[in-house]
PDB file of C-alpha atoms in Angstrom:
ATOM      1  CA  UNK U 133       5.369  -1.396 -30.514  1.00 50.00           C
ATOM      2  CA  UNK U 134       7.276  -4.678 -31.215  1.00 59.00           C
ATOM      3  CA  UNK U 135       9.800  -4.512 -28.598  1.00 71.00           C
ATOM      4  CA  UNK U 136       9.292  -5.731 -25.327  1.00 78.00           C
ATOM      5  CA  UNK U 137      11.516  -3.804 -22.726  1.00 82.00           C
ATOM      6  CA  UNK U 138      14.188  -1.057 -23.879  1.00 85.00           C
ATOM      7  CA  UNK U 139      17.099   0.444 -23.095  1.00 87.00           C
ATOM      8  CA  UNK U 140      15.400   2.959 -21.779  1.00 87.00           C
ATOM      9  CA  UNK U 141      13.002   1.322 -19.672  1.00 88.00           C
ATOM     10  CA  UNK U 142      15.324  -0.868 -18.332  1.00 89.00           C
ATOM     11  CA  UNK U 143      17.681   2.297 -16.857  1.00 90.00           C
ATOM     12  CA  UNK U 144      14.265   3.843 -15.475  1.00 90.00           C
ATOM     13  CA  UNK U 145      13.354   0.624 -13.528  1.00 91.00           C
ATOM     14  CA  UNK U 146      17.219   0.240 -12.111  1.00 92.00           C
ATOM     15  CA  UNK U 147      16.802   3.725 -11.169  1.00 91.00           C
ATOM     16  CA  UNK U 148      13.628   3.561  -9.163  1.00 91.00           C
ATOM     17  CA  UNK U 149      15.293   0.210  -7.507  1.00 92.00           C
ATOM     18  CA  UNK U 150      18.397   2.118  -6.471  1.00 92.00           C
ATOM     19  CA  UNK U 151      15.892   4.874  -4.827  1.00 91.00           C
ATOM     20  CA  UNK U 152      14.091   2.024  -2.960  1.00 89.00           C
ATOM     21  CA  UNK U 153      17.418   0.688  -1.701  1.00 90.00           C
ATOM     22  CA  UNK U 154      18.915   3.776  -0.636  1.00 90.00           C
ATOM     23  CA  UNK U 155      15.521   4.887   1.154  1.00 87.00           C
ATOM     24  CA  UNK U 156      15.570   1.497   2.923  1.00 85.00           C
ATOM     25  CA  UNK U 157      19.276   1.939   3.891  1.00 85.00           C
ATOM     26  CA  UNK U 158      18.812   5.339   5.419  1.00 83.00           C
ATOM     27  CA  UNK U 159      15.725   3.926   7.289  1.00 79.00           C
ATOM     28  CA  UNK U 160      17.271   0.820   8.758  1.00 75.00           C
ATOM     29  CA  UNK U 161      20.700   3.226   9.759  1.00 74.00           C
ATOM     30  CA  UNK U 162      18.130   5.102  11.255  1.00 69.00           C
ATOM     31  CA  UNK U 163      17.108   2.208  13.696  1.00 58.00           C
ATOM     32  CA  UNK U 164      19.776   0.094  14.567  1.00 56.00           C
ATOM     33  CA  UNK U 165      18.906  -0.309  18.494  1.00 65.00           C
ATOM     34  CA  UNK U 166      16.879  -3.150  20.738  1.00 71.00           C
ATOM     35  CA  UNK U 167      14.093  -0.489  21.669  1.00 75.00           C
ATOM     36  CA  UNK U 168      13.669   0.235  25.446  1.00 82.00           C
ATOM     37  CA  UNK U 169       9.706   0.316  25.758  1.00 87.00           C
ATOM     38  CA  UNK U 170       6.493   0.558  23.484  1.00 89.00           C
ATOM     39  CA  UNK U 171       4.548   3.324  22.899  1.00 90.00           C
ATOM     40  CA  UNK U 172       0.698   3.212  22.112  1.00 91.00           C
ATOM     41  CA  UNK U 173      -1.159   6.090  20.552  1.00 90.00           C
ATOM     42  CA  UNK U 174      -4.879   5.962  20.054  1.00 90.00           C
ATOM     43  CA  UNK U 175      -6.020   8.949  17.549  1.00 87.00           C
ATOM     44  CA  UNK U 176      -2.587  10.604  16.939  1.00 84.00           C
ATOM     45  CA  UNK U 177      -2.491  10.982  21.229  1.00 87.00           C
ATOM     46  CA  UNK U 178      -0.241   9.045  23.451  1.00 89.00           C
ATOM     47  CA  UNK U 179      -2.289   6.039  25.227  1.00 89.00           C
ATOM     48  CA  UNK U 180       0.494   4.766  27.012  1.00 88.00           C
ATOM     49  CA  UNK U 181       4.303   3.745  27.493  1.00 89.00           C
ATOM     50  CA  UNK U 182       5.265   0.331  28.516  1.00 90.00           C
ATOM     51  CA  UNK U 183       8.716  -0.950  28.913  1.00 88.00           C
ATOM     52  CA  UNK U 184       9.620  -4.139  27.059  1.00 87.00           C
ATOM     53  CA  UNK U 185      11.393  -5.408  29.606  1.00 86.00           C
ATOM     54  CA  UNK U 186       8.425  -6.454  31.782  1.00 86.00           C
ATOM     55  CA  UNK U 187       5.914  -9.158  30.615  1.00 89.00           C
ATOM     56  CA  UNK U 188       2.707  -7.858  30.719  1.00 89.00           C
ATOM     57  CA  UNK U 189      -0.725  -7.351  28.809  1.00 90.00           C
ATOM     58  CA  UNK U 190      -2.680  -4.248  27.948  1.00 89.00           C
ATOM     59  CA  UNK U 191      -6.078  -3.966  26.658  1.00 90.00           C
ATOM     60  CA  UNK U 192      -6.559  -0.598  24.514  1.00 89.00           C
ATOM     61  CA  UNK U 193      -9.834   0.918  25.178  1.00 87.00           C
ATOM     62  CA  UNK U 194     -12.004   3.353  23.186  1.00 83.00           C
ATOM     63  CA  UNK U 195     -14.482   3.964  25.891  1.00 81.00           C
ATOM     64  CA  UNK U 196     -16.009   1.193  27.076  1.00 82.00           C
ATOM     65  CA  UNK U 197     -14.964  -0.960  24.290  1.00 84.00           C
ATOM     66  CA  UNK U 198     -12.108  -2.991  24.232  1.00 85.00           C
ATOM     67  CA  UNK U 199     -10.461  -2.609  20.910  1.00 88.00           C
ATOM     68  CA  UNK U 200      -7.145  -4.328  21.020  1.00 89.00           C
ATOM     69  CA  UNK U 201      -5.048  -6.254  23.382  1.00 91.00           C
ATOM     70  CA  UNK U 202      -1.258  -5.551  23.556  1.00 91.00           C
ATOM     71  CA  UNK U 203       0.900  -8.090  24.841  1.00 92.00           C
ATOM     72  CA  UNK U 204       4.584  -7.554  25.964  1.00 91.00           C
ATOM     73  CA  UNK U 205       6.415 -10.851  26.196  1.00 88.00           C
ATOM     74  CA  UNK U 206      10.167 -11.423  26.295  1.00 86.00           C
ATOM     75  CA  UNK U 207      11.113  -7.716  25.282  1.00 84.00           C
ATOM     76  CA  UNK U 208       8.453  -8.097  22.026  1.00 88.00           C
ATOM     77  CA  UNK U 209       5.386  -5.796  21.881  1.00 90.00           C
ATOM     78  CA  UNK U 210       2.629  -7.647  19.949  1.00 91.00           C
ATOM     79  CA  UNK U 211      -0.920  -7.152  19.345  1.00 91.00           C
ATOM     80  CA  UNK U 212      -2.586 -10.736  20.020  1.00 90.00           C
ATOM     81  CA  UNK U 213      -6.444  -9.706  19.596  1.00 88.00           C
ATOM     82  CA  UNK U 214      -8.473  -6.808  17.700  1.00 88.00           C
ATOM     83  CA  UNK U 215     -12.271  -6.430  17.148  1.00 88.00           C
ATOM     84  CA  UNK U 216     -12.152  -5.678  13.562  1.00 82.00           C
ATOM     85  CA  UNK U 217     -12.844  -7.288  10.975  1.00 81.00           C
ATOM     86  CA  UNK U 218      -9.862  -7.896   9.033  1.00 79.00           C
ATOM     87  CA  UNK U 219      -7.207  -7.844  11.956  1.00 81.00           C
ATOM     88  CA  UNK U 220      -4.297  -6.875   9.891  1.00 83.00           C
ATOM     89  CA  UNK U 221      -2.201  -5.840  13.108  1.00 84.00           C
ATOM     90  CA  UNK U 222      -2.490  -9.352  14.948  1.00 87.00           C
ATOM     91  CA  UNK U 223      -0.941 -10.470  12.101  1.00 85.00           C
ATOM     92  CA  UNK U 224       1.957  -8.498  11.652  1.00 85.00           C
ATOM     93  CA  UNK U 225       5.429 -10.028  13.878  1.00 85.00           C
ATOM     94  CA  UNK U 226       6.078  -9.056  17.201  1.00 88.00           C
ATOM     95  CA  UNK U 227       8.167  -5.770  17.983  1.00 88.00           C
ATOM     96  CA  UNK U 228      11.259  -5.189  19.507  1.00 84.00           C
ATOM     97  CA  UNK U 229      13.600  -2.558  17.730  1.00 81.00           C
ATOM     98  CA  UNK U 230      13.375   1.207  17.835  1.00 77.00           C
ATOM     99  CA  UNK U 231      10.638   3.197  14.998  1.00 76.00           C
ATOM    100  CA  UNK U 232       9.425  -0.610  14.525  1.00 82.00           C
ATOM    101  CA  UNK U 233       5.738  -0.279  14.500  1.00 87.00           C
ATOM    102  CA  UNK U 234       2.140  -2.218  14.490  1.00 89.00           C
ATOM    103  CA  UNK U 235      -0.756  -0.221  13.195  1.00 88.00           C
ATOM    104  CA  UNK U 236      -4.437  -0.691  13.421  1.00 87.00           C
ATOM    105  CA  UNK U 237      -5.772   1.532  10.444  1.00 85.00           C
ATOM    106  CA  UNK U 238      -9.658   0.834  11.657  1.00 85.00           C
ATOM    107  CA  UNK U 239      -9.321   1.674  15.299  1.00 86.00           C
ATOM    108  CA  UNK U 240      -6.332   4.360  14.828  1.00 87.00           C
ATOM    109  CA  UNK U 241      -4.140   2.232  17.062  1.00 89.00           C
ATOM    110  CA  UNK U 242      -0.369   2.585  16.297  1.00 90.00           C
ATOM    111  CA  UNK U 243       2.197   0.564  18.335  1.00 91.00           C
ATOM    112  CA  UNK U 244       5.933   1.778  18.314  1.00 89.00           C
ATOM    113  CA  UNK U 245       9.206   1.214  19.641  1.00 87.00           C
ATOM    114  CA  UNK U 246      11.357   3.924  21.510  1.00 83.00           C
ATOM    115  CA  UNK U 247      14.500   3.478  22.755  1.00 76.00           C
ATOM    116  CA  UNK U 248      15.738   4.175  26.302  1.00 65.00           C
ATOM    117  CA  UNK U 249      17.510   7.271  25.393  1.00 53.00           C
ATOM    118  CA  UNK U 250      14.819   9.349  24.149  1.00 47.00           C
ATOM    119  CA  UNK U 251      12.037   8.417  26.646  1.00 42.00           C
ATOM    120  CA  UNK U 252      12.932  10.062  29.692  1.00 44.00           C
ATOM    121  CA  UNK U 253      11.337  13.078  28.994  1.00 46.00           C
ATOM    122  CA  UNK U 254       8.163  10.755  28.023  1.00 47.00           C
ATOM    123  CA  UNK U 255       7.687   8.865  31.353  1.00 45.00           C
ATOM    124  CA  UNK U 256       8.322  12.407  33.090  1.00 47.00           C
ATOM    125  CA  UNK U 257       5.188  13.634  31.080  1.00 47.00           C
ATOM    126  CA  UNK U 258       3.325  10.371  31.849  1.00 41.00           C
TER     127      UNK U 258
ATOM    128  CA  UNK N 274     -20.084   4.956 -32.128  1.00 66.00           C
ATOM    129  CA  UNK N 275     -21.165   6.313 -29.027  1.00 84.00           C
ATOM    130  CA  UNK N 276     -23.284   3.725 -28.438  1.00 89.00           C
ATOM    131  CA  UNK N 277     -20.276   1.440 -29.138  1.00 86.00           C
ATOM    132  CA  UNK N 278     -18.104   3.330 -26.700  1.00 87.00           C
ATOM    133  CA  UNK N 279     -20.454   2.828 -23.746  1.00 89.00           C
ATOM    134  CA  UNK N 280     -21.138  -0.853 -23.971  1.00 90.00           C
ATOM    135  CA  UNK N 281     -16.971  -1.147 -24.543  1.00 88.00           C
ATOM    136  CA  UNK N 282     -16.492   0.792 -21.100  1.00 91.00           C
ATOM    137  CA  UNK N 283     -18.916  -1.644 -19.102  1.00 93.00           C
ATOM    138  CA  UNK N 284     -17.218  -4.109 -20.394  1.00 92.00           C
ATOM    139  CA  UNK N 285     -13.742  -2.766 -19.017  1.00 92.00           C
ATOM    140  CA  UNK N 286     -15.396  -1.716 -15.594  1.00 94.00           C
ATOM    141  CA  UNK N 287     -17.234  -5.257 -15.559  1.00 94.00           C
ATOM    142  CA  UNK N 288     -13.352  -6.600 -16.129  1.00 92.00           C
ATOM    143  CA  UNK N 289     -12.235  -4.648 -13.474  1.00 93.00           C
ATOM    144  CA  UNK N 290     -14.343  -5.635 -10.985  1.00 92.00           C
ATOM    145  CA  UNK N 291     -13.846  -9.041 -11.543  1.00 92.00           C
ATOM    146  CA  UNK N 292     -10.180  -8.424 -11.113  1.00 90.00           C
ATOM    147  CA  UNK N 293     -11.059  -6.851  -7.598  1.00 87.00           C
ATOM    148  CA  UNK N 294     -13.157  -9.845  -6.510  1.00 87.00           C
ATOM    149  CA  UNK N 295     -10.484 -12.468  -7.763  1.00 87.00           C
ATOM    150  CA  UNK N 296      -8.001 -10.729  -5.956  1.00 83.00           C
ATOM    151  CA  UNK N 297     -10.299 -10.672  -2.876  1.00 78.00           C
ATOM    152  CA  UNK N 298     -10.541 -14.493  -3.110  1.00 80.00           C
ATOM    153  CA  UNK N 299      -6.825 -15.013  -3.194  1.00 74.00           C
ATOM    154  CA  UNK N 300      -4.673 -14.359  -0.143  1.00 65.00           C
ATOM    155  CA  UNK N 301      -2.184 -12.872  -2.222  1.00 57.00           C
ATOM    156  CA  UNK N 302      -0.220 -12.014   1.272  1.00 56.00           C
ATOM    157  CA  UNK N 303       3.563 -11.341   0.946  1.00 54.00           C
ATOM    158  CA  UNK N 304       3.298 -11.700   4.763  1.00 55.00           C
ATOM    159  CA  UNK N 305       3.387  -7.429   4.590  1.00 59.00           C
ATOM    160  CA  UNK N 306       0.154  -5.883   5.458  1.00 61.00           C
ATOM    161  CA  UNK N 307      -0.995  -3.515   2.850  1.00 62.00           C
ATOM    162  CA  UNK N 308       1.181  -5.646   0.096  1.00 74.00           C
ATOM    163  CA  UNK N 309      -1.101  -6.942  -2.916  1.00 78.00           C
ATOM    164  CA  UNK N 310      -0.921  -7.509  -6.318  1.00 82.00           C
ATOM    165  CA  UNK N 311      -3.448  -4.834  -7.828  1.00 83.00           C
ATOM    166  CA  UNK N 312      -4.659  -6.979 -10.603  1.00 88.00           C
ATOM    167  CA  UNK N 313      -7.441  -4.776 -11.607  1.00 88.00           C
ATOM    168  CA  UNK N 314      -4.784  -1.977 -12.206  1.00 91.00           C
ATOM    169  CA  UNK N 315      -4.299  -4.362 -15.592  1.00 93.00           C
ATOM    170  CA  UNK N 316      -7.458  -3.122 -16.589  1.00 93.00           C
ATOM    171  CA  UNK N 317      -6.519   0.727 -15.890  1.00 93.00           C
ATOM    172  CA  UNK N 318      -2.956   0.260 -17.929  1.00 94.00           C
ATOM    173  CA  UNK N 319      -4.403  -1.326 -20.926  1.00 93.00           C
ATOM    174  CA  UNK N 320      -7.314   1.196 -20.694  1.00 92.00           C
ATOM    175  CA  UNK N 321      -4.516   4.207 -20.989  1.00 92.00           C
ATOM    176  CA  UNK N 322      -3.331   2.703 -23.855  1.00 91.00           C
ATOM    177  CA  UNK N 323      -6.271   1.416 -26.103  1.00 89.00           C
ATOM    178  CA  UNK N 324      -8.902   3.414 -24.449  1.00 88.00           C
ATOM    179  CA  UNK N 325      -7.798   7.326 -23.453  1.00 89.00           C
ATOM    180  CA  UNK N 326      -6.862   8.785 -20.282  1.00 91.00           C
ATOM    181  CA  UNK N 327     -10.222   9.991 -19.240  1.00 91.00           C
ATOM    182  CA  UNK N 328     -12.065   6.933 -19.803  1.00 91.00           C
ATOM    183  CA  UNK N 329      -9.160   5.166 -17.777  1.00 93.00           C
ATOM    184  CA  UNK N 330      -9.461   7.393 -14.507  1.00 94.00           C
ATOM    185  CA  UNK N 331     -13.327   7.054 -14.743  1.00 93.00           C
ATOM    186  CA  UNK N 332     -13.244   3.320 -15.100  1.00 93.00           C
ATOM    187  CA  UNK N 333     -10.511   3.005 -12.507  1.00 93.00           C
ATOM    188  CA  UNK N 334     -12.270   5.282 -10.311  1.00 94.00           C
ATOM    189  CA  UNK N 335     -15.681   3.860 -10.572  1.00 94.00           C
ATOM    190  CA  UNK N 336     -14.028   0.174  -9.783  1.00 93.00           C
ATOM    191  CA  UNK N 337     -12.443   1.502  -6.599  1.00 92.00           C
ATOM    192  CA  UNK N 338     -15.815   2.932  -5.486  1.00 93.00           C
ATOM    193  CA  UNK N 339     -17.879  -0.314  -6.497  1.00 92.00           C
ATOM    194  CA  UNK N 340     -15.426  -2.956  -5.543  1.00 89.00           C
ATOM    195  CA  UNK N 341     -15.177  -0.850  -2.260  1.00 88.00           C
ATOM    196  CA  UNK N 342     -18.501  -0.941  -1.107  1.00 89.00           C
ATOM    197  CA  UNK N 343     -18.979  -4.499  -2.441  1.00 86.00           C
ATOM    198  CA  UNK N 344     -16.076  -6.054  -1.025  1.00 80.00           C
ATOM    199  CA  UNK N 345     -14.413  -3.670   1.597  1.00 76.00           C
ATOM    200  CA  UNK N 346     -15.251  -0.810   4.111  1.00 76.00           C
ATOM    201  CA  UNK N 347     -15.113   2.902   3.595  1.00 80.00           C
ATOM    202  CA  UNK N 348     -11.505   2.874   5.045  1.00 77.00           C
ATOM    203  CA  UNK N 349     -10.728   0.652   2.008  1.00 79.00           C
ATOM    204  CA  UNK N 350     -11.972   2.774  -0.426  1.00 87.00           C
ATOM    205  CA  UNK N 351     -10.171   6.065   1.060  1.00 86.00           C
ATOM    206  CA  UNK N 352      -6.833   3.944   0.424  1.00 83.00           C
ATOM    207  CA  UNK N 353      -7.344   2.761  -2.898  1.00 87.00           C
ATOM    208  CA  UNK N 354      -8.623   6.423  -4.275  1.00 91.00           C
ATOM    209  CA  UNK N 355      -5.661   7.738  -2.925  1.00 91.00           C
ATOM    210  CA  UNK N 356      -3.664   5.136  -4.147  1.00 91.00           C
ATOM    211  CA  UNK N 357      -5.629   4.860  -7.532  1.00 92.00           C
ATOM    212  CA  UNK N 358      -5.607   8.416  -8.192  1.00 94.00           C
ATOM    213  CA  UNK N 359      -1.777   9.477  -7.893  1.00 95.00           C
ATOM    214  CA  UNK N 360      -0.790   6.240  -9.463  1.00 95.00           C
ATOM    215  CA  UNK N 361      -2.810   7.193 -12.513  1.00 95.00           C
ATOM    216  CA  UNK N 362      -1.727  10.683 -12.678  1.00 95.00           C
ATOM    217  CA  UNK N 363       1.952   9.407 -12.110  1.00 95.00           C
ATOM    218  CA  UNK N 364       1.284   6.721 -15.021  1.00 95.00           C
ATOM    219  CA  UNK N 365       0.048   9.380 -17.421  1.00 95.00           C
ATOM    220  CA  UNK N 366       2.773  11.464 -16.647  1.00 95.00           C
ATOM    221  CA  UNK N 367       5.365   8.834 -17.744  1.00 93.00           C
ATOM    222  CA  UNK N 368       3.224   7.784 -20.492  1.00 92.00           C
ATOM    223  CA  UNK N 369       3.040  11.318 -21.726  1.00 92.00           C
ATOM    224  CA  UNK N 370       6.882  11.911 -22.174  1.00 91.00           C
ATOM    225  CA  UNK N 371       6.616   8.873 -24.960  1.00 86.00           C
ATOM    226  CA  UNK N 372       9.932   7.703 -23.979  1.00 88.00           C
ATOM    227  CA  UNK N 373       9.191   4.892 -21.720  1.00 90.00           C
ATOM    228  CA  UNK N 374       7.200   1.131 -22.723  1.00 90.00           C
ATOM    229  CA  UNK N 375       4.591   0.266 -20.472  1.00 92.00           C
ATOM    230  CA  UNK N 376       6.714  -1.755 -18.175  1.00 93.00           C
ATOM    231  CA  UNK N 377       8.020   1.145 -16.849  1.00 93.00           C
ATOM    232  CA  UNK N 378       4.389   2.828 -16.986  1.00 94.00           C
ATOM    233  CA  UNK N 379       3.428   0.474 -14.848  1.00 95.00           C
ATOM    234  CA  UNK N 380       6.255   0.322 -12.213  1.00 95.00           C
ATOM    235  CA  UNK N 381       5.848   4.133 -11.714  1.00 95.00           C
ATOM    236  CA  UNK N 382       2.069   3.428 -11.243  1.00 94.00           C
ATOM    237  CA  UNK N 383       2.732   0.364  -8.691  1.00 94.00           C
ATOM    238  CA  UNK N 384       5.281   2.558  -6.856  1.00 94.00           C
ATOM    239  CA  UNK N 385       3.449   5.922  -6.841  1.00 95.00           C
ATOM    240  CA  UNK N 386      -0.046   3.928  -5.411  1.00 93.00           C
ATOM    241  CA  UNK N 387       1.808   2.596  -2.517  1.00 91.00           C
ATOM    242  CA  UNK N 388       3.245   5.770  -1.718  1.00 91.00           C
ATOM    243  CA  UNK N 389       0.106   7.354  -1.716  1.00 91.00           C
ATOM    244  CA  UNK N 390      -1.814   4.658   0.261  1.00 88.00           C
ATOM    245  CA  UNK N 391       0.965   5.186   2.880  1.00 88.00           C
ATOM    246  CA  UNK N 392       0.203   9.020   2.991  1.00 89.00           C
ATOM    247  CA  UNK N 393      -3.133   8.581   3.736  1.00 88.00           C
ATOM    248  CA  UNK N 394      -2.559   5.521   6.497  1.00 84.00           C
ATOM    249  CA  UNK N 395       0.108   8.650   7.907  1.00 85.00           C
ATOM    250  CA  UNK N 396      -2.650  11.389   7.626  1.00 85.00           C
ATOM    251  CA  UNK N 397      -5.212   8.860   9.193  1.00 81.00           C
ATOM    252  CA  UNK N 398      -3.359   7.545  11.932  1.00 77.00           C
ATOM    253  CA  UNK N 399      -0.850  10.909  12.737  1.00 75.00           C
ATOM    254  CA  UNK N 400       1.737   8.972  13.460  1.00 73.00           C
ATOM    255  CA  UNK N 401       4.732   9.786  10.752  1.00 70.00           C
ATOM    256  CA  UNK N 402       6.685   6.118  12.137  1.00 71.00           C
ATOM    257  CA  UNK N 403       4.309   4.440   9.200  1.00 75.00           C
ATOM    258  CA  UNK N 404       6.937   5.702   6.921  1.00 76.00           C
ATOM    259  CA  UNK N 405       9.371   3.032   7.814  1.00 76.00           C
ATOM    260  CA  UNK N 406       7.194   0.593   6.143  1.00 81.00           C
ATOM    261  CA  UNK N 407       8.283   2.882   2.748  1.00 86.00           C
ATOM    262  CA  UNK N 408      11.384   0.664   1.555  1.00 87.00           C
ATOM    263  CA  UNK N 409       9.110  -2.303   1.696  1.00 86.00           C
ATOM    264  CA  UNK N 410       6.543  -0.691  -0.131  1.00 88.00           C
ATOM    265  CA  UNK N 411       8.666   0.323  -2.628  1.00 91.00           C
ATOM    266  CA  UNK N 412      10.318  -2.784  -3.440  1.00 91.00           C
ATOM    267  CA  UNK N 413       6.721  -4.299  -3.427  1.00 90.00           C
ATOM    268  CA  UNK N 414       5.347  -1.462  -5.837  1.00 92.00           C
ATOM    269  CA  UNK N 415       8.174  -2.495  -8.338  1.00 93.00           C
ATOM    270  CA  UNK N 416       7.664  -5.857  -8.331  1.00 92.00           C
ATOM    271  CA  UNK N 417       3.944  -5.699  -8.632  1.00 92.00           C
ATOM    272  CA  UNK N 418       4.878  -2.907 -11.502  1.00 94.00           C
ATOM    273  CA  UNK N 419       6.738  -5.122 -13.212  1.00 94.00           C
ATOM    274  CA  UNK N 420       4.270  -8.289 -13.202  1.00 93.00           C
ATOM    275  CA  UNK N 421       1.466  -6.333 -14.034  1.00 94.00           C
ATOM    276  CA  UNK N 422       3.010  -4.148 -17.158  1.00 94.00           C
ATOM    277  CA  UNK N 423       4.483  -7.570 -18.534  1.00 94.00           C
ATOM    278  CA  UNK N 424       0.740  -8.681 -18.701  1.00 93.00           C
ATOM    279  CA  UNK N 425      -0.982  -5.756 -19.751  1.00 93.00           C
ATOM    280  CA  UNK N 426       1.686  -5.143 -22.506  1.00 92.00           C
ATOM    281  CA  UNK N 427       1.065  -8.657 -23.684  1.00 92.00           C
ATOM    282  CA  UNK N 428      -2.891  -8.185 -24.054  1.00 92.00           C
ATOM    283  CA  UNK N 429      -1.881  -4.272 -25.497  1.00 90.00           C
ATOM    284  CA  UNK N 430       0.127  -6.109 -28.208  1.00 89.00           C
ATOM    285  CA  UNK N 431      -2.901  -8.364 -29.195  1.00 88.00           C
ATOM    286  CA  UNK N 432      -5.674  -5.753 -28.659  1.00 83.00           C
ATOM    287  CA  UNK N 433      -3.839  -3.311 -31.187  1.00 65.00           C
ATOM    288  CA  UNK N 434      -3.948  -6.181 -33.636  1.00 55.00           C
ATOM    289  CA  UNK N 435      -7.582  -6.394 -34.030  1.00 48.00           C
TER     290      UNK N 435
END
C-alpha cells in the first residue's frame, strides 16, 4: 500500500484516455459541417424546425406557459430565457454546427442543429 | 462494536453531506453543463477501502437522497442516483480485481458516473443527440476521478496507520 501509483494504474488510465480520445474523434468526424436549421423537440416530440439563415425569436410554449426563448441570430441558435431554476440551458453557448445541442432538462427541451441534406423530409412533414 | 459502527457510519454520512454542501457553494464549473468535481465521492472511495462495500453504497445512496432534498430537486436525485450507483458498482468491480490502486478505481468511478448521468439524461429528454457530450464528459470524468483518487488515497494511507 506504500506505492501511490503503479505501472498497471498508469496503463489503465492511459487506456481510458485513449478510448475517450477515440470517441471524441469519431463524434467530431460525424459533425463537420455548419448546420442549416435548428430543430426543437419537447418531451421527445418535434416542436418545430427553424432555418438558421433567418434572424428570429421563438418562444417555446408548454400549454399556456412559456418555458424557454430560442433566439436565432447570425446563423447561431441560443436559448436566452428559461423559467427553470438552474438555467443551465441559458448558460450554454450558441450552437451552429450539425448535431450540436442545447438541452433544458427540467423542461425536456432539446435544441439541435441539422444539416441541409436531411432536412428535406422534415420540412415537408412540418 | 455495533454501536461503534453506527456512530462511524453516521460521521461518514455527515462528512459526505458536508462535501455536497461545500460543492454546491463553489460554482466549480468547467464551462460545460453537468461537469462537477464530485467532492462527496471522496467519502465513497475512502469507505470502499476502510469500511466495506455495503457500507459505502449505503452511505453513498443516503447522501444523494439527503443532499437532493436539501440542496437540489427530484431531477437532481434521479441523475445523481444513476451516476452514483453505476460508479459504485464499477469501482467495486475494479477494486475486486486487486490489480489496481486507488487512483484508477476512482478514475473508473468518475467516468462511469458521467456515463450513468448522461444515459438518464438521454432517457428523460428522449433525444440521443445529447450523446455528443460524451467525449467531454469522459475527459471530465477522468480528470475529476484522478483528483478525487489522489485525495482519497492520501486519506486512506493515513487512516490505515491509525
